[in-house]
Coordinates of C-alpha atoms in Angstrom, one line a residue:
X1 CA 27.7 65.0 145.9
X2 CA 24.8 67.2 146.8
X3 CA 26.0 68.4 150.1
X4 CA 24.7 71.5 152.0
X5 CA 27.3 74.6 152.3
X6 CA 27.7 73.8 156.0
X7 CA 29.2 70.4 155.0
X8 CA 32.3 72.0 153.2
X9 CA 34.8 70.9 155.6
X10 CA 33.8 67.3 155.1
X11 CA 33.4 67.4 151.6
X12 CA 36.7 68.9 151.2
X13 CA 37.9 65.7 153.4
X14 CA 36.0 63.4 151.1
X15 CA 36.9 65.2 147.9
X16 CA 39.0 62.5 146.5
X17 CA 36.2 59.8 146.9
X18 CA 33.9 62.2 145.5
X19 CA 35.8 62.9 142.4
X20 CA 36.6 59.1 142.0
X21 CA 32.7 58.4 142.2
X22 CA 32.1 61.2 139.8
X23 CA 34.5 59.9 137.2
X24 CA 33.7 56.3 137.8
X25 CA 29.8 57.0 137.0
X26 CA 30.7 59.3 134.2
X27 CA 32.8 56.5 132.5
X28 CA 30.0 54.1 133.0
X29 CA 27.2 56.1 131.4
X30 CA 29.6 56.8 128.6
X31 CA 30.2 53.1 128.1
X32 CA 26.5 52.7 128.1
X33 CA 25.9 55.3 125.4
X34 CA 28.7 53.4 123.4
X35 CA 27.0 50.1 123.8
X36 CA 23.6 51.4 122.9
X37 CA 25.3 53.1 119.6
X38 CA 26.9 49.8 118.6
X39 CA 23.8 47.9 119.3
X40 CA 21.7 50.1 117.0
X41 CA 24.4 50.2 114.2
X42 CA 24.8 46.5 114.3
X43 CA 21.2 46.1 113.9
X44 CA 21.0 48.8 111.0
X45 CA 23.9 46.7 109.3
X46 CA 22.2 43.5 109.9
X47 CA 19.1 44.9 108.0
X48 CA 21.1 46.1 105.3
X49 CA 22.7 42.5 105.0
X50 CA 19.5 40.6 105.5
X51 CA 18.3 40.8 101.7
X52 CA 21.8 39.4 100.8
X53 CA 21.5 36.6 103.4
X54 CA 17.9 35.9 101.9
X55 CA 19.2 35.4 98.5
X56 CA 22.3 33.2 99.7
X57 CA 20.2 31.0 102.1
X58 CA 16.7 31.0 100.8
X59 CA 15.6 28.0 102.9
X60 CA 16.7 29.7 106.3
X61 CA 14.4 32.6 105.9
X62 CA 12.5 31.7 109.2
X63 CA 15.9 32.0 111.1
X64 CA 17.0 35.1 109.1
X65 CA 13.7 36.8 110.0
X66 CA 13.8 35.5 113.6
X67 CA 17.2 36.9 114.0
X68 CA 16.3 40.2 112.4
X69 CA 13.2 40.4 114.8
X70 CA 15.2 39.4 117.9
X71 CA 17.8 42.1 116.7
X72 CA 14.9 44.9 116.3
X73 CA 13.7 44.2 119.8
X74 CA 17.3 44.6 121.4
X75 CA 17.8 47.7 119.3
X76 CA 14.7 49.2 120.4
X77 CA 15.7 48.5 123.9
X78 CA 19.0 50.2 123.2
X79 CA 17.3 53.0 121.8
X80 CA 15.2 53.6 125.1
X81 CA 18.2 53.3 127.0
X82 CA 20.1 56.0 125.0
X83 CA 18.3 59.2 126.4
X84 CA 18.6 58.2 130.0
X85 CA 22.3 57.3 129.5
X86 CA 23.0 60.6 127.7
X87 CA 21.4 62.6 130.5
X88 CA 23.1 60.9 133.1
X89 CA 26.4 61.2 131.5
X90 CA 25.7 64.9 130.9
X91 CA 24.7 65.3 134.7
X92 CA 28.1 63.8 135.8
X93 CA 30.0 65.8 133.3
X94 CA 28.2 68.7 135.0
X95 CA 29.1 67.8 138.6
X96 CA 32.7 67.1 137.5
X97 CA 32.8 70.8 136.3
X98 CA 31.3 71.7 139.6
X99 CA 33.5 69.8 141.9
X100 CA 36.6 71.2 140.0
X101 CA 35.2 74.7 140.8
X102 CA 34.7 73.8 144.3
X103 CA 38.3 72.4 144.6
X104 CA 39.6 75.5 142.8
X105 CA 38.3 77.7 145.8
X106 CA 40.5 75.6 148.2
X107 CA 43.4 75.3 145.9
X108 CA 46.5 76.2 147.7
X109 CA 48.6 76.8 144.5

């Protein structure tokens, strides 16, 4: 949370909620990164298997090419989503570090 220094008491009170939110968003963007990578890897393997599928099923080449084209579109969308997801994941990792530094300032241990 981006609160001004005068709100440190409020931030300290809401620290558990802030940490839960940061961790939840970090995990969400990490899963987005994993999904994007899996989609692109799946399309890569489909592209590698496509010539074999054309040899086995020569009559169904329209469907195979259609599946490959659809997969390319989905893979391109996943590629476009990869960079924002990576940026947001990195941002929440930095926010978590900043939150831990803030909490260590008020640690009673």
